[in-house]
Amino acid sequence: MPPPSVTIYISRAGFLAGEVVYGTVELNFRALEEERVKEVRVKLRGHAATALKHSDDEESQTADFICLDQSLWMPGTHYPPPESDFLSIPTAPLSPLSAITSKRSGYGQACSRGTGEASVPSSYIFTPDEAGSLRIRRAFWGDYGDVQLELKRPSAIIYPVLSDILFVITIATIGKPIKLKDNKKPWPSPPLEPSAVHFELKRIFRVQVKEWSDTSTGILTSLGGMGGSYASVSIETKEDQWLPDDEDKNKGRWRKEVSFSSSFRLKHTPTFSSPLITLEYFLHVRVHFGGLRNSLSMDIPITVGSGVAPLTGDAARDNQSDEALPRFEDLDIPPLYWNTKHILAVKEK
């Protein structure tokens, strides 16, 4: 098969939202002349397409978010070197990419992904997220106990995929009043095993189609060795504290506290938002203490990033950055997300 008249070599297979796109176009002048090509233009297109079906009705919608053109060659403007039919012409940077939805067309695709360069610092500054206190009791009658839940995590703006994210979950309880001499087991008490604490990645996916919309919410996976997932977890239990009653010193409440420390890695599609499609993530923590509705939970919104550094325009540095891209087999996302081609063969007349 003869070489095509136009071959596009793009700078990388994937691009970050907001960065430039650049590459090189190789022109086959023998083929251009045979096909009587009058102009070669580089076009960058992107759109998001959604569809929803309600009963027997179905609606679809497409929104364009990229539409950039660049005239690259016309007869008489550039010529190949002597004794050659081929000439490589660098494209001018095309920018910006305003969204991260991918587009597939022709012999390959150029897709953008991620939300920017991100890393979790090696020196952690933890941000506490408190769910506050909840008063609970075993049944519809009886004395109340108090429970408190706190999650500490790195104060990073973006959590990149395949990075170790440290966390500490602290659960404190103040049991219902009892007499000290009764030696009764305090209730409620914090769980002592990681499997009893649910720490999960929650996803909310929204789709808009004209006047229709749909939202899907679900738990993707357990994290950091909690709730039955597999990872090493450190457990720290504080010494129980007796809190005597102000009026009756023989009566009081036991305060108990336990902390679980570990780390987790995110392996899912980065957070993104467009007029038609939105993907959000939350860290979901839940602890049940027994009895009816005696659960304390919290949802903390997080931004998941690709961990890919933006292009600099320096080919050597950008190639080194590409070598560090995550492998799709390490991520819990469809392989097509990474299935891009650096070489696109295109004909334009």
mmCIF file of C-alpha atoms in Angstrom, residues 2-347:
data_model
loop_
_atom_site.group_PDB
_atom_site.id
_atom_site.type_symbol
_atom_site.label_atom_id
_atom_site.label_comp_id
_atom_site.label_asym_id
_atom_site.label_seq_id
_atom_site.Cartn_x
_atom_site.Cartn_y
_atom_site.Cartn_z
ATOM 1 C CA PRO A 2 1.519 3.360 -1.025
ATOM 2 C CA PRO A 3 2.103 5.934 1.709
ATOM 3 C CA PRO A 4 -0.749 8.424 2.202
ATOM 4 C CA SER A 5 -0.539 11.985 0.989
ATOM 5 C CA VAL A 6 -0.724 13.349 4.535
ATOM 6 C CA THR A 7 0.445 11.753 7.787
ATOM 7 C CA ILE A 8 -0.001 13.482 11.148
ATOM 8 C CA TYR A 9 2.357 12.796 14.049
ATOM 9 C CA ILE A 10 0.856 14.220 17.237
ATOM 10 C CA SER A 11 2.959 15.168 20.243
ATOM 11 C CA ARG A 12 1.355 12.613 22.562
ATOM 12 C CA ALA A 13 -1.572 10.240 22.662
ATOM 13 C CA GLY A 14 -3.445 12.109 25.385
ATOM 14 C CA PHE A 15 -3.808 15.737 26.371
ATOM 15 C CA LEU A 16 -4.792 17.608 29.499
ATOM 16 C CA ALA A 17 -7.681 20.036 29.595
ATOM 17 C CA GLY A 18 -6.458 23.536 28.807
ATOM 18 C CA GLU A 19 -3.056 22.646 27.305
ATOM 19 C CA VAL A 20 -1.804 23.106 23.740
ATOM 20 C CA VAL A 21 -1.797 20.439 21.041
ATOM 21 C CA TYR A 22 1.089 20.331 18.612
ATOM 22 C CA GLY A 23 2.678 17.867 16.218
ATOM 23 C CA THR A 24 4.202 17.369 12.772
ATOM 24 C CA VAL A 25 2.550 16.808 9.399
ATOM 25 C CA GLU A 26 4.440 14.770 6.788
ATOM 26 C CA LEU A 27 3.456 15.604 3.213
ATOM 27 C CA ASN A 28 3.917 13.129 0.359
ATOM 28 C CA PHE A 29 4.253 15.501 -2.599
ATOM 29 C CA ARG A 30 3.973 12.756 -5.216
ATOM 30 C CA ALA A 31 0.606 11.701 -3.758
ATOM 31 C CA LEU A 32 -0.504 15.326 -3.307
ATOM 32 C CA GLU A 33 0.097 15.976 -6.994
ATOM 33 C CA GLU A 34 -1.635 12.785 -8.102
ATOM 34 C CA GLU A 35 -4.664 13.603 -5.958
ATOM 35 C CA ARG A 36 -4.615 17.276 -6.991
ATOM 36 C CA VAL A 37 -4.770 18.481 -3.411
ATOM 37 C CA LYS A 38 -5.258 22.265 -3.257
ATOM 38 C CA GLU A 39 -4.758 22.789 0.468
ATOM 39 C CA VAL A 40 -3.820 20.874 3.596
ATOM 40 C CA ARG A 41 -5.509 22.066 6.772
ATOM 41 C CA VAL A 42 -5.132 20.821 10.318
ATOM 42 C CA LYS A 43 -8.442 20.628 12.141
ATOM 43 C CA LEU A 44 -8.994 19.937 15.820
ATOM 44 C CA ARG A 45 -12.527 18.875 16.677
ATOM 45 C CA GLY A 46 -14.135 17.641 19.864
ATOM 46 C CA HIS A 47 -17.665 16.922 20.984
ATOM 47 C CA ALA A 48 -19.611 15.253 23.763
ATOM 48 C CA ALA A 49 -22.528 13.018 22.826
ATOM 49 C CA THR A 50 -25.223 11.781 25.217
ATOM 50 C CA ALA A 51 -28.405 9.738 24.879
ATOM 51 C CA LEU A 52 -31.201 8.871 27.305
ATOM 52 C CA LYS A 53 -34.147 6.532 26.923
ATOM 53 C CA HIS A 54 -37.356 6.887 28.949
ATOM 54 C CA SER A 55 -39.929 4.175 28.256
ATOM 55 C CA ASP A 56 -40.338 4.223 24.461
ATOM 56 C CA ASP A 57 -38.885 7.704 23.968
ATOM 57 C CA GLU A 58 -35.221 8.339 23.288
ATOM 58 C CA GLU A 59 -33.389 11.651 23.081
ATOM 59 C CA SER A 60 -29.805 12.400 22.071
ATOM 60 C CA GLN A 61 -27.699 15.531 22.094
ATOM 61 C CA THR A 62 -24.240 16.549 20.908
ATOM 62 C CA ALA A 63 -22.256 19.526 22.157
ATOM 63 C CA ASP A 64 -19.111 20.756 20.376
ATOM 64 C CA PHE A 65 -16.343 22.007 22.644
ATOM 65 C CA ILE A 66 -13.366 22.229 20.259
ATOM 66 C CA CYS A 67 -13.372 23.718 16.747
ATOM 67 C CA LEU A 68 -9.920 24.928 15.644
ATOM 68 C CA ASP A 69 -8.487 25.137 12.100
ATOM 69 C CA GLN A 70 -5.009 25.843 10.759
ATOM 70 C CA SER A 71 -3.941 26.158 7.101
ATOM 71 C CA LEU A 72 -0.664 24.258 6.745
ATOM 72 C CA TRP A 73 0.151 23.997 3.052
ATOM 73 C CA MET A 74 -0.935 25.209 -0.379
ATOM 74 C CA PRO A 75 0.791 24.620 -3.730
ATOM 75 C CA GLY A 76 3.847 26.852 -4.009
ATOM 76 C CA THR A 77 4.258 27.543 -0.276
ATOM 77 C CA HIS A 78 6.616 24.683 0.712
ATOM 78 C CA TYR A 79 8.693 22.129 -1.204
ATOM 79 C CA PRO A 80 10.452 18.900 -0.223
ATOM 80 C CA PRO A 81 14.255 18.695 -0.163
ATOM 81 C CA PRO A 82 16.043 17.600 -3.358
ATOM 82 C CA GLU A 83 15.660 13.938 -4.338
ATOM 83 C CA SER A 84 12.812 13.449 -1.856
ATOM 84 C CA ASP A 85 9.035 13.372 -2.129
ATOM 85 C CA PHE A 86 8.447 14.023 1.577
ATOM 86 C CA LEU A 87 8.446 17.139 3.735
ATOM 87 C CA SER A 88 7.675 17.412 7.459
ATOM 88 C CA ILE A 89 6.017 20.632 8.626
ATOM 89 C CA PRO A 90 5.491 21.374 12.341
ATOM 90 C CA THR A 91 2.033 22.577 13.257
ATOM 91 C CA ALA A 92 1.483 25.733 15.234
ATOM 92 C CA PRO A 93 0.183 25.037 18.764
ATOM 93 C CA LEU A 94 -3.576 24.573 18.847
ATOM 94 C CA SER A 95 -5.148 25.652 22.123
ATOM 95 C CA PRO A 96 -6.967 25.483 24.377
ATOM 96 C CA LEU A 97 -8.637 22.198 25.064
ATOM 97 C CA SER A 98 -11.713 23.233 26.980
ATOM 98 C CA ALA A 99 -12.950 19.806 28.064
ATOM 99 C CA ILE A 100 -11.756 16.260 28.530
ATOM 100 C CA THR A 101 -14.223 14.262 26.478
ATOM 101 C CA SER A 102 -12.479 12.256 23.763
ATOM 102 C CA LYS A 103 -13.215 12.173 20.062
ATOM 103 C CA ARG A 104 -12.567 9.240 17.752
ATOM 104 C CA SER A 105 -12.441 9.688 14.000
ATOM 105 C CA GLY A 106 -10.555 8.484 10.942
ATOM 106 C CA TYR A 107 -7.559 6.239 11.551
ATOM 107 C CA GLY A 108 -6.924 7.315 15.115
ATOM 108 C CA GLN A 109 -7.902 9.692 17.832
ATOM 109 C CA ALA A 110 -6.650 12.567 19.877
ATOM 110 C CA CYS A 111 -8.125 12.514 23.341
ATOM 111 C CA SER A 112 -7.713 14.795 26.295
ATOM 112 C CA ARG A 113 -7.754 13.536 29.829
ATOM 113 C CA GLY A 114 -7.244 14.691 33.392
ATOM 114 C CA THR A 115 -7.628 18.046 35.052
ATOM 115 C CA GLY A 116 -4.055 19.225 35.422
ATOM 116 C CA GLU A 117 -0.699 18.334 36.923
ATOM 117 C CA ALA A 118 -1.057 17.016 40.437
ATOM 118 C CA SER A 119 0.903 15.243 43.109
ATOM 119 C CA VAL A 120 0.406 14.378 46.750
ATOM 120 C CA PRO A 121 3.270 15.973 48.708
ATOM 121 C CA SER A 122 5.663 13.709 50.578
ATOM 122 C CA SER A 123 5.257 15.940 53.650
ATOM 123 C CA TYR A 124 1.600 15.554 54.508
ATOM 124 C CA ILE A 125 -0.592 18.316 55.857
ATOM 125 C CA PHE A 126 -3.765 16.607 56.991
ATOM 126 C CA THR A 127 -7.204 18.123 56.661
ATOM 127 C CA PRO A 128 -9.755 16.867 59.220
ATOM 128 C CA ASP A 129 -13.302 16.196 58.007
ATOM 129 C CA GLU A 130 -15.659 15.818 60.942
ATOM 130 C CA ALA A 131 -19.080 14.272 60.717
ATOM 131 C CA GLY A 132 -19.949 15.726 64.098
ATOM 132 C CA SER A 133 -21.602 13.904 66.952
ATOM 133 C CA LEU A 134 -24.666 11.716 66.888
ATOM 134 C CA ARG A 135 -26.795 10.686 69.866
ATOM 135 C CA ILE A 136 -27.937 7.074 69.614
ATOM 136 C CA ARG A 137 -29.674 4.429 71.724
ATOM 137 C CA ARG A 138 -30.283 0.739 71.222
ATOM 138 C CA ALA A 139 -34.074 0.871 71.116
ATOM 139 C CA PHE A 140 -36.937 3.356 71.305
ATOM 140 C CA TRP A 141 -36.299 3.838 75.027
ATOM 141 C CA GLY A 142 -33.294 3.994 77.312
ATOM 142 C CA ASP A 143 -30.357 6.332 77.794
ATOM 143 C CA TYR A 144 -28.420 7.835 74.918
ATOM 144 C CA GLY A 145 -24.789 7.382 73.977
ATOM 145 C CA ASP A 146 -22.709 9.708 71.792
ATOM 146 C CA VAL A 147 -20.513 8.860 68.806
ATOM 147 C CA GLN A 148 -18.120 10.927 66.716
ATOM 148 C CA LEU A 149 -16.375 10.225 63.401
ATOM 149 C CA GLU A 150 -13.389 12.030 61.900
ATOM 150 C CA LEU A 151 -11.411 11.478 58.682
ATOM 151 C CA LYS A 152 -7.976 13.015 58.201
ATOM 152 C CA ARG A 153 -6.473 13.113 54.721
ATOM 153 C CA PRO A 154 -3.827 15.088 52.796
ATOM 154 C CA SER A 155 -4.880 18.648 52.038
ATOM 155 C CA ALA A 156 -4.102 18.276 48.318
ATOM 156 C CA ILE A 157 -6.449 19.935 45.832
ATOM 157 C CA ILE A 158 -6.237 17.001 43.420
ATOM 158 C CA TYR A 159 -5.593 13.324 44.151
ATOM 159 C CA PRO A 160 -3.762 11.766 41.167
ATOM 160 C CA VAL A 161 -4.390 8.167 40.160
ATOM 161 C CA LEU A 162 -1.920 5.492 41.281
ATOM 162 C CA SER A 163 -0.534 7.643 44.104
ATOM 163 C CA ASP A 164 -0.497 6.515 47.725
ATOM 164 C CA ILE A 165 -2.975 8.629 49.705
ATOM 165 C CA LEU A 166 -2.574 8.409 53.480
ATOM 166 C CA PHE A 167 -5.587 8.678 55.776
ATOM 167 C CA VAL A 168 -6.585 8.364 59.432
ATOM 168 C CA ILE A 169 -10.118 7.467 60.548
ATOM 169 C CA THR A 170 -10.829 8.207 64.215
ATOM 170 C CA ILE A 171 -13.969 6.984 65.989
ATOM 171 C CA ALA A 172 -14.831 8.125 69.507
ATOM 172 C CA THR A 173 -17.761 7.050 71.671
ATOM 173 C CA ILE A 174 -19.145 8.175 75.010
ATOM 174 C CA GLY A 175 -21.293 5.375 76.387
ATOM 175 C CA LYS A 176 -24.663 5.735 78.000
ATOM 176 C CA PRO A 177 -24.584 6.340 81.789
ATOM 177 C CA ILE A 178 -23.818 3.300 83.956
ATOM 178 C CA LYS A 179 -22.729 2.602 87.535
ATOM 179 C CA LEU A 180 -19.002 2.007 87.826
ATOM 180 C CA LYS A 181 -19.410 -0.989 90.167
ATOM 181 C CA ASP A 182 -21.768 -2.769 87.746
ATOM 182 C CA ASN A 183 -18.868 -3.658 85.412
ATOM 183 C CA LYS A 184 -21.236 -3.524 82.469
ATOM 184 C CA LYS A 185 -19.820 -3.399 78.967
ATOM 185 C CA PRO A 186 -20.095 0.207 77.759
ATOM 186 C CA TRP A 187 -22.395 0.907 74.844
ATOM 187 C CA PRO A 188 -21.801 2.194 72.275
ATOM 188 C CA SER A 189 -18.169 1.214 71.732
ATOM 189 C CA PRO A 190 -16.060 1.940 68.633
ATOM 190 C CA PRO A 191 -15.288 -0.957 66.295
ATOM 191 C CA LEU A 192 -11.860 -2.521 66.793
ATOM 192 C CA GLU A 193 -11.537 -4.194 63.375
ATOM 193 C CA PRO A 194 -11.039 -2.375 60.026
ATOM 194 C CA SER A 195 -13.656 -4.617 58.409
ATOM 195 C CA ALA A 196 -16.348 -2.945 60.566
ATOM 196 C CA VAL A 197 -15.586 0.514 59.145
ATOM 197 C CA HIS A 198 -16.800 1.271 55.627
ATOM 198 C CA PHE A 199 -14.387 3.535 53.734
ATOM 199 C CA GLU A 200 -15.366 3.618 50.078
ATOM 200 C CA LEU A 201 -15.061 5.536 46.826
ATOM 201 C CA LYS A 202 -18.458 6.870 45.805
ATOM 202 C CA ARG A 203 -19.206 7.991 42.250
ATOM 203 C CA ILE A 204 -21.932 10.324 40.993
ATOM 204 C CA PHE A 205 -22.385 10.388 37.212
ATOM 205 C CA ARG A 206 -24.762 12.918 35.639
ATOM 206 C CA VAL A 207 -25.971 13.020 32.037
ATOM 207 C CA GLN A 208 -27.957 15.841 30.438
ATOM 208 C CA VAL A 209 -29.904 15.420 27.188
ATOM 209 C CA LYS A 210 -31.912 18.513 26.276
ATOM 210 C CA GLU A 211 -34.619 18.777 28.956
ATOM 211 C CA TRP A 212 -33.905 15.272 30.257
ATOM 212 C CA SER A 213 -31.312 14.384 32.858
ATOM 213 C CA ASP A 214 -30.248 11.281 34.721
ATOM 214 C CA THR A 215 -27.993 10.674 37.711
ATOM 215 C CA SER A 216 -26.276 7.435 38.671
ATOM 216 C CA THR A 217 -24.848 7.050 42.177
ATOM 217 C CA GLY A 218 -22.901 4.056 43.391
ATOM 218 C CA ILE A 219 -20.032 2.693 45.448
ATOM 219 C CA LEU A 220 -17.069 1.671 43.286
ATOM 220 C CA THR A 221 -14.716 0.032 45.764
ATOM 221 C CA SER A 222 -13.577 -0.180 49.374
ATOM 222 C CA LEU A 223 -10.349 1.632 50.219
ATOM 223 C CA GLY A 224 -7.259 1.236 52.362
ATOM 224 C CA GLY A 225 -7.935 -2.134 53.963
ATOM 225 C CA MET A 226 -11.225 -0.963 55.447
ATOM 226 C CA GLY A 227 -14.572 -2.703 55.080
ATOM 227 C CA GLY A 228 -13.088 -5.942 53.807
ATOM 228 C CA SER A 229 -10.593 -4.527 51.302
ATOM 229 C CA TYR A 230 -7.008 -5.776 51.394
ATOM 230 C CA ALA A 231 -4.273 -3.525 52.784
ATOM 231 C CA SER A 232 -2.191 -3.170 55.910
ATOM 232 C CA VAL A 233 -3.969 -1.079 58.564
ATOM 233 C CA SER A 234 -2.452 0.351 61.743
ATOM 234 C CA ILE A 235 -4.816 0.432 64.734
ATOM 235 C CA GLU A 236 -4.307 2.735 67.714
ATOM 236 C CA THR A 237 -6.587 2.400 70.724
ATOM 237 C CA LYS A 238 -6.544 5.057 73.414
ATOM 238 C CA GLU A 239 -6.929 4.172 77.075
ATOM 239 C CA ASP A 240 -10.560 4.243 78.181
ATOM 240 C CA GLN A 241 -11.522 7.376 80.103
ATOM 241 C CA TRP A 242 -14.088 7.406 82.920
ATOM 242 C CA LEU A 243 -16.270 10.530 82.955
ATOM 243 C CA PRO A 244 -18.059 10.718 86.344
ATOM 244 C CA ASP A 245 -21.511 12.234 86.619
ATOM 245 C CA ASP A 246 -21.600 15.731 88.108
ATOM 246 C CA GLU A 247 -24.288 14.809 90.637
ATOM 247 C CA ASP A 248 -23.723 11.103 91.304
ATOM 248 C CA LYS A 249 -20.008 10.208 91.440
ATOM 249 C CA ASN A 250 -20.812 6.488 91.418
ATOM 250 C CA LYS A 251 -22.362 6.922 88.011
ATOM 251 C CA GLY A 252 -20.753 8.062 84.800
ATOM 252 C CA ARG A 253 -19.859 7.322 81.189
ATOM 253 C CA TRP A 254 -16.925 5.626 79.466
ATOM 254 C CA ARG A 255 -15.139 7.439 76.628
ATOM 255 C CA LYS A 256 -13.439 5.190 74.092
ATOM 256 C CA GLU A 257 -11.428 6.109 70.999
ATOM 257 C CA VAL A 258 -9.768 4.136 68.202
ATOM 258 C CA SER A 259 -7.886 5.277 65.078
ATOM 259 C CA PHE A 260 -7.239 3.387 61.827
ATOM 260 C CA SER A 261 -4.316 4.506 59.641
ATOM 261 C CA SER A 262 -3.492 3.277 56.153
ATOM 262 C CA SER A 263 -3.299 4.416 52.532
ATOM 263 C CA PHE A 264 -5.196 3.862 49.316
ATOM 264 C CA ARG A 265 -4.750 4.294 45.573
ATOM 265 C CA LEU A 266 -7.319 5.604 43.128
ATOM 266 C CA LYS A 267 -7.598 3.724 39.823
ATOM 267 C CA HIS A 268 -10.592 5.266 38.111
ATOM 268 C CA THR A 269 -11.397 7.778 35.397
ATOM 269 C CA PRO A 270 -10.366 11.309 36.472
ATOM 270 C CA THR A 271 -13.014 13.806 37.557
ATOM 271 C CA PHE A 272 -14.466 15.844 34.706
ATOM 272 C CA SER A 273 -17.299 18.200 33.904
ATOM 273 C CA SER A 274 -18.883 19.331 30.641
ATOM 274 C CA PRO A 275 -22.286 20.805 29.750
ATOM 275 C CA LEU A 276 -23.664 17.311 29.090
ATOM 276 C CA ILE A 277 -21.606 14.947 31.267
ATOM 277 C CA THR A 278 -20.326 15.286 34.821
ATOM 278 C CA LEU A 279 -18.333 12.766 36.853
ATOM 279 C CA GLU A 280 -17.765 13.393 40.569
ATOM 280 C CA TYR A 281 -16.173 11.389 43.368
ATOM 281 C CA PHE A 282 -16.633 11.300 47.136
ATOM 282 C CA LEU A 283 -14.879 9.543 49.984
ATOM 283 C CA HIS A 284 -17.706 7.767 51.815
ATOM 284 C CA VAL A 285 -17.181 6.760 55.455
ATOM 285 C CA ARG A 286 -19.812 4.900 57.474
ATOM 286 C CA VAL A 287 -19.835 3.174 60.859
ATOM 287 C CA HIS A 288 -22.759 1.234 62.329
ATOM 288 C CA PHE A 289 -22.998 0.852 66.106
ATOM 289 C CA GLY A 290 -25.870 -1.622 66.353
ATOM 290 C CA GLY A 291 -29.559 -0.917 66.744
ATOM 291 C CA LEU A 292 -32.007 0.909 64.524
ATOM 292 C CA ARG A 293 -30.577 3.809 62.470
ATOM 293 C CA ASN A 294 -27.467 3.934 64.610
ATOM 294 C CA SER A 295 -25.087 4.720 61.755
ATOM 295 C CA LEU A 296 -22.814 7.726 61.380
ATOM 296 C CA SER A 297 -21.616 8.552 57.865
ATOM 297 C CA MET A 298 -19.957 11.295 55.846
ATOM 298 C CA ASP A 299 -19.295 12.081 52.165
ATOM 299 C CA ILE A 300 -16.228 14.186 51.335
ATOM 300 C CA PRO A 301 -15.936 15.461 47.744
ATOM 301 C CA ILE A 302 -12.558 14.919 46.083
ATOM 302 C CA THR A 303 -11.077 15.682 42.672
ATOM 303 C CA VAL A 304 -9.323 12.781 40.947
ATOM 304 C CA GLY A 305 -6.563 13.792 38.523
ATOM 305 C CA SER A 306 -4.747 11.885 35.802
ATOM 306 C CA GLY A 307 -1.311 12.547 37.288
ATOM 307 C CA VAL A 308 -0.097 13.529 33.801
ATOM 308 C CA ALA A 309 2.114 16.609 33.525
ATOM 309 C CA PRO A 310 1.058 19.198 30.918
ATOM 310 C CA LEU A 311 3.104 19.566 27.737
ATOM 311 C CA THR A 312 5.911 22.127 27.855
ATOM 312 C CA GLY A 313 6.632 22.459 24.135
ATOM 313 C CA ASP A 314 10.072 20.885 24.715
ATOM 314 C CA ALA A 315 9.969 17.581 22.805
ATOM 315 C CA ALA A 316 12.671 15.901 24.923
ATOM 316 C CA ARG A 317 10.980 16.786 28.214
ATOM 317 C CA ASP A 318 7.532 15.876 26.894
ATOM 318 C CA ASN A 319 8.775 12.454 25.729
ATOM 319 C CA GLN A 320 10.154 11.777 29.208
ATOM 320 C CA SER A 321 6.807 12.780 30.681
ATOM 321 C CA ASP A 322 4.992 10.375 28.338
ATOM 322 C CA GLU A 323 7.176 7.490 29.512
ATOM 323 C CA ALA A 324 5.744 7.997 33.005
ATOM 324 C CA LEU A 325 2.092 7.774 31.889
ATOM 325 C CA PRO A 326 -0.009 5.267 33.850
ATOM 326 C CA ARG A 327 -0.551 1.910 32.162
ATOM 327 C CA PHE A 328 -4.208 1.221 31.463
ATOM 328 C CA GLU A 329 -3.839 -2.309 32.849
ATOM 329 C CA ASP A 330 -3.101 -0.708 36.237
ATOM 330 C CA LEU A 331 -6.302 1.346 36.151
ATOM 331 C CA ASP A 332 -9.910 0.318 36.562
ATOM 332 C CA ILE A 333 -11.061 2.081 33.386
ATOM 333 C CA PRO A 334 -11.900 0.900 29.846
ATOM 334 C CA PRO A 335 -8.761 0.184 27.744
ATOM 335 C CA LEU A 336 -10.107 2.498 25.017
ATOM 336 C CA TYR A 337 -9.287 5.425 27.315
ATOM 337 C CA TRP A 338 -5.591 4.874 26.511
ATOM 338 C CA ASN A 339 -6.054 3.269 23.078
ATOM 339 C CA THR A 340 -4.766 6.173 20.991
ATOM 340 C CA LYS A 341 -2.385 6.312 18.048
ATOM 341 C CA HIS A 342 0.524 8.674 17.628
ATOM 342 C CA ILE A 343 0.277 8.430 13.841
ATOM 343 C CA LEU A 344 -2.850 9.524 11.996
ATOM 344 C CA ALA A 345 -3.146 9.040 8.251
ATOM 345 C CA VAL A 346 -5.528 11.581 6.723
ATOM 346 C CA LYS A 347 -6.393 12.737 3.247
#
